[in-house]
XYZ file of C-alpha atoms in Angstrom:
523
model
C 98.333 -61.254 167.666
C 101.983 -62.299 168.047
C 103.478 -65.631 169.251
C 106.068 -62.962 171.525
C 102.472 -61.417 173.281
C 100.974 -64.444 172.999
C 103.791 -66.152 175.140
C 103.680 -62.905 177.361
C 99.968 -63.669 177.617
C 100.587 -67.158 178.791
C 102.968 -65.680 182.048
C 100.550 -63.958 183.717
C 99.515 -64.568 186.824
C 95.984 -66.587 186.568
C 93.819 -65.144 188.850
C 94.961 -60.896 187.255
C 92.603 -59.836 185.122
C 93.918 -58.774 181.653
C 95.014 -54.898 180.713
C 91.781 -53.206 179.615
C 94.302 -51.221 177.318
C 95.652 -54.876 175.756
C 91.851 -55.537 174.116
C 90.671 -54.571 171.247
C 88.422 -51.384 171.043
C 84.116 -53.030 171.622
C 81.883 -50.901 170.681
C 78.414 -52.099 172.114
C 74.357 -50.977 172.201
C 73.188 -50.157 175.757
C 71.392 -53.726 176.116
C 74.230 -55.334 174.853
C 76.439 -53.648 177.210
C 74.119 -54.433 180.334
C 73.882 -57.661 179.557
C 77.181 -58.326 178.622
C 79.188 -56.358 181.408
C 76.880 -54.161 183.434
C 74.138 -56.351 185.083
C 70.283 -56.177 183.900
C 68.367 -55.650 187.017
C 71.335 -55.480 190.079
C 71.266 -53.091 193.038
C 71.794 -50.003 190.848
C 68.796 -50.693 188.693
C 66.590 -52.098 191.559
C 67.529 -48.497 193.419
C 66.614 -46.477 190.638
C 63.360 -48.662 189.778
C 61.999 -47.901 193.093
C 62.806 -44.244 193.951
C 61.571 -43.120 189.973
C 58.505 -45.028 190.473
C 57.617 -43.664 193.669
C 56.376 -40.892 191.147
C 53.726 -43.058 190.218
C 52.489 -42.602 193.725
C 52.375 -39.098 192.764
C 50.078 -39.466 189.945
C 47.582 -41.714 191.688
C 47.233 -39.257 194.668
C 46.722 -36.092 192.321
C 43.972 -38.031 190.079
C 42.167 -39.911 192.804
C 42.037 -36.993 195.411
C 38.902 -35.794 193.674
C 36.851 -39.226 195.235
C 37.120 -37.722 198.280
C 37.087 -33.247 197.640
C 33.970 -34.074 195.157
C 32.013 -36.301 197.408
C 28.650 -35.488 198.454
C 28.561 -35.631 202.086
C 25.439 -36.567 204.610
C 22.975 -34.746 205.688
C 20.246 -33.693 207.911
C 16.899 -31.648 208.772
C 17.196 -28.819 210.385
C 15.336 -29.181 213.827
C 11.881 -27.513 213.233
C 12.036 -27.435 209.501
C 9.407 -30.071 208.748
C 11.585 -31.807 206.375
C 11.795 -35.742 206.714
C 15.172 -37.125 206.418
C 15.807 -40.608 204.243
C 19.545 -41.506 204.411
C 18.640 -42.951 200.595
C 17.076 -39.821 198.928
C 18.967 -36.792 198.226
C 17.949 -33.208 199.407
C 16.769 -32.485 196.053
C 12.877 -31.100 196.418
C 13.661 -29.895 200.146
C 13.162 -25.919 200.645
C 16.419 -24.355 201.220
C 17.082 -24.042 204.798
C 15.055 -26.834 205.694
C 18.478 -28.751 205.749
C 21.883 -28.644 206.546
C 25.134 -30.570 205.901
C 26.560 -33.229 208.652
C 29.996 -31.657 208.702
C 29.619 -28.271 206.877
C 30.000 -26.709 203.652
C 33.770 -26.872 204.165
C 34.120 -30.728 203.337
C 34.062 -30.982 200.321
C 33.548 -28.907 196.933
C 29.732 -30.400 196.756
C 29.013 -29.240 199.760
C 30.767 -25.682 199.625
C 29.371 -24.353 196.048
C 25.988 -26.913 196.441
C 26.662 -28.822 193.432
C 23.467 -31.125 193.759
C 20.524 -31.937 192.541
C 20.719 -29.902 188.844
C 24.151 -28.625 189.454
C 25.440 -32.198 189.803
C 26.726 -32.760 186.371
C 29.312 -30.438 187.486
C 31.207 -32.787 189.504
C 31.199 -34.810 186.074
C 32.410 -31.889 184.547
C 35.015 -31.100 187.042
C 36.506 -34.510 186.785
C 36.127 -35.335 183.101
C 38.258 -32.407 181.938
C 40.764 -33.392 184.317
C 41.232 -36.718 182.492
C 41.182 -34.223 179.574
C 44.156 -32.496 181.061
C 45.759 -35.826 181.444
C 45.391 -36.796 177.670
C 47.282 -33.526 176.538
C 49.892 -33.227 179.339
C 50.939 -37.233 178.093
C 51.254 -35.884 174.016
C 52.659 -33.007 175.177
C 55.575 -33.835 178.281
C 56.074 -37.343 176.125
C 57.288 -35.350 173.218
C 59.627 -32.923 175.419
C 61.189 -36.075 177.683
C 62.226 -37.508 174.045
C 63.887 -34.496 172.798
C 65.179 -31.604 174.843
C 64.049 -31.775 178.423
C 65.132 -35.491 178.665
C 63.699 -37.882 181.125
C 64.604 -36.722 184.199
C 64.258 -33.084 183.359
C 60.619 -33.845 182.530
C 59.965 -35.716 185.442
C 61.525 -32.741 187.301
C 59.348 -30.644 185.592
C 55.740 -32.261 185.719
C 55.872 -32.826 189.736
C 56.830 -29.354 190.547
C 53.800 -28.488 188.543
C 51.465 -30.911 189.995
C 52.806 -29.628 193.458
C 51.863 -25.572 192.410
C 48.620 -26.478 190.657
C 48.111 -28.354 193.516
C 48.484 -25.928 196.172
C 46.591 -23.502 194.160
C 43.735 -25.646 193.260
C 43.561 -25.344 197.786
C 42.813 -21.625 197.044
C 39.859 -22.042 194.413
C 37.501 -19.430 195.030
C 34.787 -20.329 193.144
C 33.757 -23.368 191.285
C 35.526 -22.248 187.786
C 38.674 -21.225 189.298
C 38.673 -25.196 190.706
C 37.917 -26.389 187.563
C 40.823 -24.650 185.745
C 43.410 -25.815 188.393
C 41.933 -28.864 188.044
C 43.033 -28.985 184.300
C 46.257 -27.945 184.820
C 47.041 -30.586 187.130
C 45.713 -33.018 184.420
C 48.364 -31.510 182.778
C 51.257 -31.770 184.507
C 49.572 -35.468 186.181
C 49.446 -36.922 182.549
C 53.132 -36.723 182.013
C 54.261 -38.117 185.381
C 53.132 -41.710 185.088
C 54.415 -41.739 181.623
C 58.429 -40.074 182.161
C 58.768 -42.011 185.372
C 57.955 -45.110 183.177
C 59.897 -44.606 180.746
C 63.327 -43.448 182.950
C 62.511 -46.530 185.445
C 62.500 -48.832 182.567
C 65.084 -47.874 180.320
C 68.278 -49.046 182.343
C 67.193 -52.303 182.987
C 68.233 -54.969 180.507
C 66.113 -56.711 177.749
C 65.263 -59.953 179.558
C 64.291 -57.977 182.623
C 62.427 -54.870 181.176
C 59.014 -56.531 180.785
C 58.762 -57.952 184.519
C 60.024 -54.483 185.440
C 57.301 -52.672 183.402
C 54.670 -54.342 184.643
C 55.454 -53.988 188.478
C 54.990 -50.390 188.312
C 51.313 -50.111 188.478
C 52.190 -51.187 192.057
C 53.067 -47.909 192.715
C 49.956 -46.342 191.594
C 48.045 -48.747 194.157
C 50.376 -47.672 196.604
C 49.732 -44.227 196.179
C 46.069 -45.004 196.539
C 46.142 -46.704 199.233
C 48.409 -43.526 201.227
C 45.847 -41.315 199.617
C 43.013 -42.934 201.356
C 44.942 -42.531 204.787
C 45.614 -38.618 203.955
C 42.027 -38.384 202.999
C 40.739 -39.314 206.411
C 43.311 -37.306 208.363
C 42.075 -34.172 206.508
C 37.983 -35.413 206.456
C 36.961 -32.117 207.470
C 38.329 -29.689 204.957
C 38.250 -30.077 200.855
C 41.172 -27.565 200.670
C 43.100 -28.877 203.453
C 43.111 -31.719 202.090
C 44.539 -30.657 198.562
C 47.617 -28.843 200.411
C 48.510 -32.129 202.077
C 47.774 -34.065 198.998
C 50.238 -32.018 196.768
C 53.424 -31.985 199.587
C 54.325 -35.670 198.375
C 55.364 -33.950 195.137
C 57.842 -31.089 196.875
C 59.052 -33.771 199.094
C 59.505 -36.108 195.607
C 61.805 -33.463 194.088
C 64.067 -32.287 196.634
C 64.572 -35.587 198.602
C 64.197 -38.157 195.616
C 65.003 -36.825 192.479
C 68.360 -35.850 193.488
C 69.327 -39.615 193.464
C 67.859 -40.453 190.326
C 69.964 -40.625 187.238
C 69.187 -39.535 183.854
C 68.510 -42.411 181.420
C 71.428 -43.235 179.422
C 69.794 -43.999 176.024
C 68.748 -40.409 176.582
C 72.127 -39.498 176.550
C 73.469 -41.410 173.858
C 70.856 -40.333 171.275
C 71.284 -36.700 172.840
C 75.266 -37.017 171.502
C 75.950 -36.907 175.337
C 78.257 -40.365 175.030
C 80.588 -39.621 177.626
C 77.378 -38.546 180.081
C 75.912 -42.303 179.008
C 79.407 -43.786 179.722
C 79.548 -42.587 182.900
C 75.816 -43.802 184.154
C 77.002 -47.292 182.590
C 80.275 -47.493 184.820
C 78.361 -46.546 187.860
C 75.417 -49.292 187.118
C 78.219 -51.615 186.406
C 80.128 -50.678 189.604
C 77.122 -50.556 191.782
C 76.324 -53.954 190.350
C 79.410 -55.499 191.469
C 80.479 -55.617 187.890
C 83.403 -54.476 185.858
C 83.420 -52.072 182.477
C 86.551 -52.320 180.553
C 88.031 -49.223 179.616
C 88.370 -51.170 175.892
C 84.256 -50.556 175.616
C 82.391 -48.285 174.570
C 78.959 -47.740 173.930
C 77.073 -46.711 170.476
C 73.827 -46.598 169.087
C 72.842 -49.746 167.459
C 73.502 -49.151 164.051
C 77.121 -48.298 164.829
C 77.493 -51.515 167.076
C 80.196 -54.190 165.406
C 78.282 -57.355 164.719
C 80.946 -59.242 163.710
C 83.843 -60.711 165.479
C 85.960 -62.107 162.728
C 87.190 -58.558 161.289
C 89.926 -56.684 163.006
C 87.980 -54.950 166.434
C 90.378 -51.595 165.553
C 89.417 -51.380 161.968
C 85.405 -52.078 162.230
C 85.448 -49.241 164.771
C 87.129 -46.766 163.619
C 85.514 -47.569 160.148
C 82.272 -47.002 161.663
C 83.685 -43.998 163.973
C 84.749 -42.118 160.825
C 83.285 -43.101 158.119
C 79.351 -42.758 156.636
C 77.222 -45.366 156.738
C 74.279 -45.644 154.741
C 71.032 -47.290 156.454
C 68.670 -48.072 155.596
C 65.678 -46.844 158.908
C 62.044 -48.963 158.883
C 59.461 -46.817 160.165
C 56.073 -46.887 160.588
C 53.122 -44.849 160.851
C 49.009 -45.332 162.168
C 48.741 -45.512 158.468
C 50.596 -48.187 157.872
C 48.777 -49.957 160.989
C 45.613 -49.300 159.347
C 46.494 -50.442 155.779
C 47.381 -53.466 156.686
C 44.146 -55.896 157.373
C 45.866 -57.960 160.063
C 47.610 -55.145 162.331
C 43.972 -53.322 161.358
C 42.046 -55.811 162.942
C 44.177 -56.446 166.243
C 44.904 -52.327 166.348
C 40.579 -51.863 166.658
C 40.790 -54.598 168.828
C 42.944 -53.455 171.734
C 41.524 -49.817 171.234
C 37.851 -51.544 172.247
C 39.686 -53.361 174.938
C 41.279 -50.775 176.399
C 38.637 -48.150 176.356
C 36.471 -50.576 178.231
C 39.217 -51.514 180.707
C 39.565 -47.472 181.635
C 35.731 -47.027 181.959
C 35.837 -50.236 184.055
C 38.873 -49.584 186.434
C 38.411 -45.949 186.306
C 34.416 -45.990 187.367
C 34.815 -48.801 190.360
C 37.552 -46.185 191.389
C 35.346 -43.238 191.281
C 31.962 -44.958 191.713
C 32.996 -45.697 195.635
C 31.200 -42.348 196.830
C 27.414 -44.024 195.799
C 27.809 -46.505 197.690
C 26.851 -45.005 200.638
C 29.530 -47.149 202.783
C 32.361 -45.829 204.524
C 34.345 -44.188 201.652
C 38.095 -44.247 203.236
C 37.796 -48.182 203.895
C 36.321 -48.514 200.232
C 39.223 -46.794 198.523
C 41.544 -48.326 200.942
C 40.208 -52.045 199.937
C 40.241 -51.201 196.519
C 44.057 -50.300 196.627
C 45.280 -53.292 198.454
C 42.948 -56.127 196.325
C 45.167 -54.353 193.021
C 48.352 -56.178 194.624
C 47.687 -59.609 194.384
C 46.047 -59.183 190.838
C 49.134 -57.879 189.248
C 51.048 -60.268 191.192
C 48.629 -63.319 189.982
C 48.329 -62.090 186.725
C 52.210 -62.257 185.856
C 52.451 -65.936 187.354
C 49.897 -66.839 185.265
C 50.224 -64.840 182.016
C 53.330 -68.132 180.537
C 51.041 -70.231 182.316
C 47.554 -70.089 180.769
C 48.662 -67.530 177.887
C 47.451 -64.375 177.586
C 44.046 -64.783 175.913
C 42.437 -66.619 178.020
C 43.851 -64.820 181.275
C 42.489 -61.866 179.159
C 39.163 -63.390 178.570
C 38.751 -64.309 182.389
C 39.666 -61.454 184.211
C 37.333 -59.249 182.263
C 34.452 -61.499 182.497
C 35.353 -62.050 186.149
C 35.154 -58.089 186.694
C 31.803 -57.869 184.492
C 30.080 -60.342 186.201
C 30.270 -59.095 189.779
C 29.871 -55.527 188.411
C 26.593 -56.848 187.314
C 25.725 -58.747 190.874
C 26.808 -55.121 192.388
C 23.906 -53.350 190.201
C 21.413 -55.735 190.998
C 21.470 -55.688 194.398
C 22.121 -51.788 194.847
C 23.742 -49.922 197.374
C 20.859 -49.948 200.353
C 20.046 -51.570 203.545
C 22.337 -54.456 204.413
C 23.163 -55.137 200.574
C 25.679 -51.972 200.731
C 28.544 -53.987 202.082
C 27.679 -56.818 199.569
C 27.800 -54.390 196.972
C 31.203 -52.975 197.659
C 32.696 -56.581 197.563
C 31.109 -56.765 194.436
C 33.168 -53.535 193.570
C 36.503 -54.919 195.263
C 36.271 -57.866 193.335
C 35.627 -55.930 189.956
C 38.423 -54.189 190.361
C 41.027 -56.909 191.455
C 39.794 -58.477 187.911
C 40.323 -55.331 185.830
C 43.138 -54.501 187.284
C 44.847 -57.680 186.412
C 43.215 -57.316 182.880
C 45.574 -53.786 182.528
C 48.808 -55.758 183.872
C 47.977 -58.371 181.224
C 47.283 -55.664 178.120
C 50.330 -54.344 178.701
C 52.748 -57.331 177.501
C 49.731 -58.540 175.709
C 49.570 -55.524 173.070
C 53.183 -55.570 173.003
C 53.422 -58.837 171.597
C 50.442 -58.523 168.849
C 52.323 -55.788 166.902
C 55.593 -55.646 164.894
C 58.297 -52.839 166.233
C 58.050 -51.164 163.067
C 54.633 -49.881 164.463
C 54.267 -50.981 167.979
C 55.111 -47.691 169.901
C 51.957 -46.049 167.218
C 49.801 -48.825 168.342
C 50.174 -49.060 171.933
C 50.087 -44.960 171.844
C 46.680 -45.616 170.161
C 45.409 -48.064 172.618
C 46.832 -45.139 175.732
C 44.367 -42.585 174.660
C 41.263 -45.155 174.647
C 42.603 -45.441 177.884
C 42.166 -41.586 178.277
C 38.898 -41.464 176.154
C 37.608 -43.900 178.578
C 38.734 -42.195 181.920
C 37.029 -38.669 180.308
C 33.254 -40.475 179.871
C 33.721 -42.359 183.517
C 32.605 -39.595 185.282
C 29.370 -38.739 183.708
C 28.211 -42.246 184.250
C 28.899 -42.210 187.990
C 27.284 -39.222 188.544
C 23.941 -40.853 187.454
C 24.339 -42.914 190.664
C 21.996 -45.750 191.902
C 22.744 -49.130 189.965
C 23.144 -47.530 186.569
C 27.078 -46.926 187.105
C 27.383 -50.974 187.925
C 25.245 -52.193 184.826
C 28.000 -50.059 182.564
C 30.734 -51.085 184.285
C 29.553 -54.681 184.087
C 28.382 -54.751 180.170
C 31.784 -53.096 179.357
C 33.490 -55.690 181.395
C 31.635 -58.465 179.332
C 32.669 -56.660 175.778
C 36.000 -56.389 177.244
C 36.344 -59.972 176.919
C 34.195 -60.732 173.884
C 36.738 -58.475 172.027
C 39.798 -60.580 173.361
C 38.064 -63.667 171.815
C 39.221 -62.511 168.272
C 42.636 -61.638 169.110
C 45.085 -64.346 168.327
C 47.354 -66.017 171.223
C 50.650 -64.897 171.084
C 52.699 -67.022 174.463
C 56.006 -68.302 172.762
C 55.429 -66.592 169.162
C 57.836 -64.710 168.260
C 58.783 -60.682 167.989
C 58.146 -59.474 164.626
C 59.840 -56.042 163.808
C 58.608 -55.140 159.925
C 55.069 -55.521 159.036
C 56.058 -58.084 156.082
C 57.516 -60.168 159.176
């Protein structure tokens, strides 16, 4: 720079900003950007965070609707009949006719295509290959919100389909008609949680994207807890209750979505630059912050990392000219062959699986407890709050393996006390606290895997090992069902023993509070 603009420099007024057009061209990464000029978690990104993860909502209501359409329902003799009614046995052995249901066949599926006594394994079924659906809807809409859909187009896409499936699954005129709807919104459910995770997270900056990440699952609790509300305004009718159970999602799209923005790393990798520009310049103005016009963003290979070369020259060098990298990727292979990333890979794969069969079964397991079901499912929404809340004060506090170790054996042991004492006479209530408070510690164990498994693998590999550790997660939620539809204590003792594994497994994981990030498997 001259000493004549230098001088001209040193006349104006103090308090103008200078000309964006005066600077030097900056090209800058998206996190570099937010952090430098845009804000990392301001009013735009707080906005966004909330009305994308509404969505999770979404997904919780469409998965854990089936507690209350596949519930088997009271019942009672038919006056005359001879049959002796025991609130604790089933009707299995009666002679048809001899019984009736307390609030008709129209309550729930059970009760409408008698799926008792040796047609019970159907409501397994039923359920099981809905977590199935899940699994491949994840692969499949995770894929397409990567490359051409995007990740609002997804999003878009996955809750209109929940919302037909839905409505159709109201319809289901016989049992294998349900069970096909049922699969298809496993499909479009699986990809929900996952694009609305990904788009909520993506805008917000480095040092606020884990905090943000983990205060989705509130959402899903949330959307639990509504469910349970829903649930007992529609008591009387399965299919009713599906109809008003799938509205959420039209209401999502056309009153929500339209205010959500499309994720600008999307964009950039898309080639859509001046698209990402222009969702940078509104965080930044929504923030209360100020772009220059001078920068500009680019991936992070093209980013200028030094400041001692001419700002003109490094960017147009890198604008116009080819630049050889060298890209580190990483495979499950690569995971595997190595005996350290092996050992903690097999590791959070056990964890996880028994987390799923854990949180998942308490979830589902509420209809054997022969307590009032909406209350149940209501409790065990609201005692997932504090746990995520606790978990992330404590997680720099205690580190993560021993908050790790506790919560699981916290959730096993009172899983255990639950299947000792059963679910009759005046032990039922006991036995759903038991439940409550197995869930409040699992729940906090799946906030805590979630920065935990981060952590234990280098970036070269870490999006192959936490998508490893997501379909244990799946696997898990697939068996759940076939367990609680053994009823009695059984369900508890499982829930309890996997619980205690859980944390056994945790025990040879190292600690990793204040290690650092590796990002190549040589380190």
């Amino acid at each position: 720079m001259s000493h004549h603009t230098e001088a001209l420099n040193d006349l104006r007024p103090p308090l103008l900003p200078p000309d964006d057009h005066e600077l030097p061209l900056e090209w800058l990464s998206v996190d570099q950007m937010l952090t430098k000029y845009c804000g990392e978690f301001g009013f735009w990104q707080l906005k966004h965070f909330i009305l994308t993860c509404i969505a999770w909502a979404l997904q919780s209501i469409h998965t854990m609707v089936m507690i209350f359409a596949d519930c088997e329902q009271g019942w009672t003799c038919e006056p005359g009949s001879g049959c002796v009614w025991d609130a604790d046995k089933s009707v299995c052995g009666l002679d048809p006719g001899s019984w009736r249901w307390d609030d008709g066949e129209g309550w729930s599926t059970v009760a409408e295509w008698g799926l008792v006594c040796g047609e019970k394994y159907k409501v397994g079924l039923v359920q099981a290959l809905f977590f199935a659906g899940c699994m491949i809807g994840a692969g499949i809409f995770g894929h397409l919100s990567d490359s051409k859909l995007g990740r609002k187009g997804s999003l878009t896409i996955v809750c209109s389909l929940s919302f037909v499936f839905g409505l159709l699954t109201s319809i289901s005129p016989n049992y294998w008609t349900y069970v096909l709807l049922r699969v298809l919104t496993g499909f479009s459910t699986g990809g929900v949680g996952l694009c609305a995770f990904v788009l909520a997270t993506e805008p917000v900056g480095p040092t606020k994207r884990g905090i943000a990440g983990m205060s989705t699952f509130y959402f899903f609790s949330i959307g639990i807890a509504l469910l349970s509300g829903i649930a007992y305004i529609f008591r009387y009718s399965w299919r009713s209750l599906y109809i008003a159970s799938s509205i959420p999602s039209i209401l999502y799209i056309v009153f929500i979505l339209p205010f959500i923005s499309e994720s600008p790393r999307w964009c950039l990798i898309q080639g859509k630059t001046d698209q990402a520009m222009k969702i940078m310049h509104s965080i930044a103005k929504s923030n209360g912050k100020h772009l220059p016009k001078n920068v500009y963003i680019a991936l992070n290979e093209e980013c200028n990392s030094s400041s001692d070369h001419d700002h003109d020259t490094v960017s147009n060098t890198i604008r116009n000219e080819t630049i050889e990298t060298v890209v580190v990727r990483g495979s499950v292979i690569d995971v595997i062959k190595s005996p350290l990333t092996r050992k903690r890979l097999f590791l959070v794969m056990g964890v996880d699986f028994t987390c799923s069969i854990v949180y998942y079964g308490l979830n589902l397991n509420v209809v054997n407890l022969k307590t009032n079901l909406y209350l149940a499912v209501l409790l065990n929404a609201i005692v997932e709050m504090p746990a995520y809340l606790l978990t992330a004060i404590l997680i720099d506090r205690f580190g993560r393996k021993p908050l790790g170790i506790g919560t699981q054996w916290f959730s096993g042991v009172f899983c255990i006390i639950g299947g000792i004492l059963g679910s009759r006479g005046i032990w039922k209530e006991v036995t759903m606290l038991c439940g409550v408070l197995g869930i409040f510690g699992m729940a906090g164990t799946f906030n805590l895997m979630f920065i935990y498994a981060m952590e234990l693998f280098p970036t070269v590999v870490r999006n192959v090992a936490l998508g490893c550790g997501t379909q244990m997660i799946q696997l898990g939620a697939i068996l759940v069902p076939f367990v609680v539809v053994v009823g009695g204590g059984f369900p508890f003792m499982v829930f309890g023993a996997c619980g205690i594994v859980g944390g056994i497994l945790v025990l040879y994981l190292p600690e990793t509070l204040n290690k650092p990030l590796y990002d190549t498997m040589n380190k």
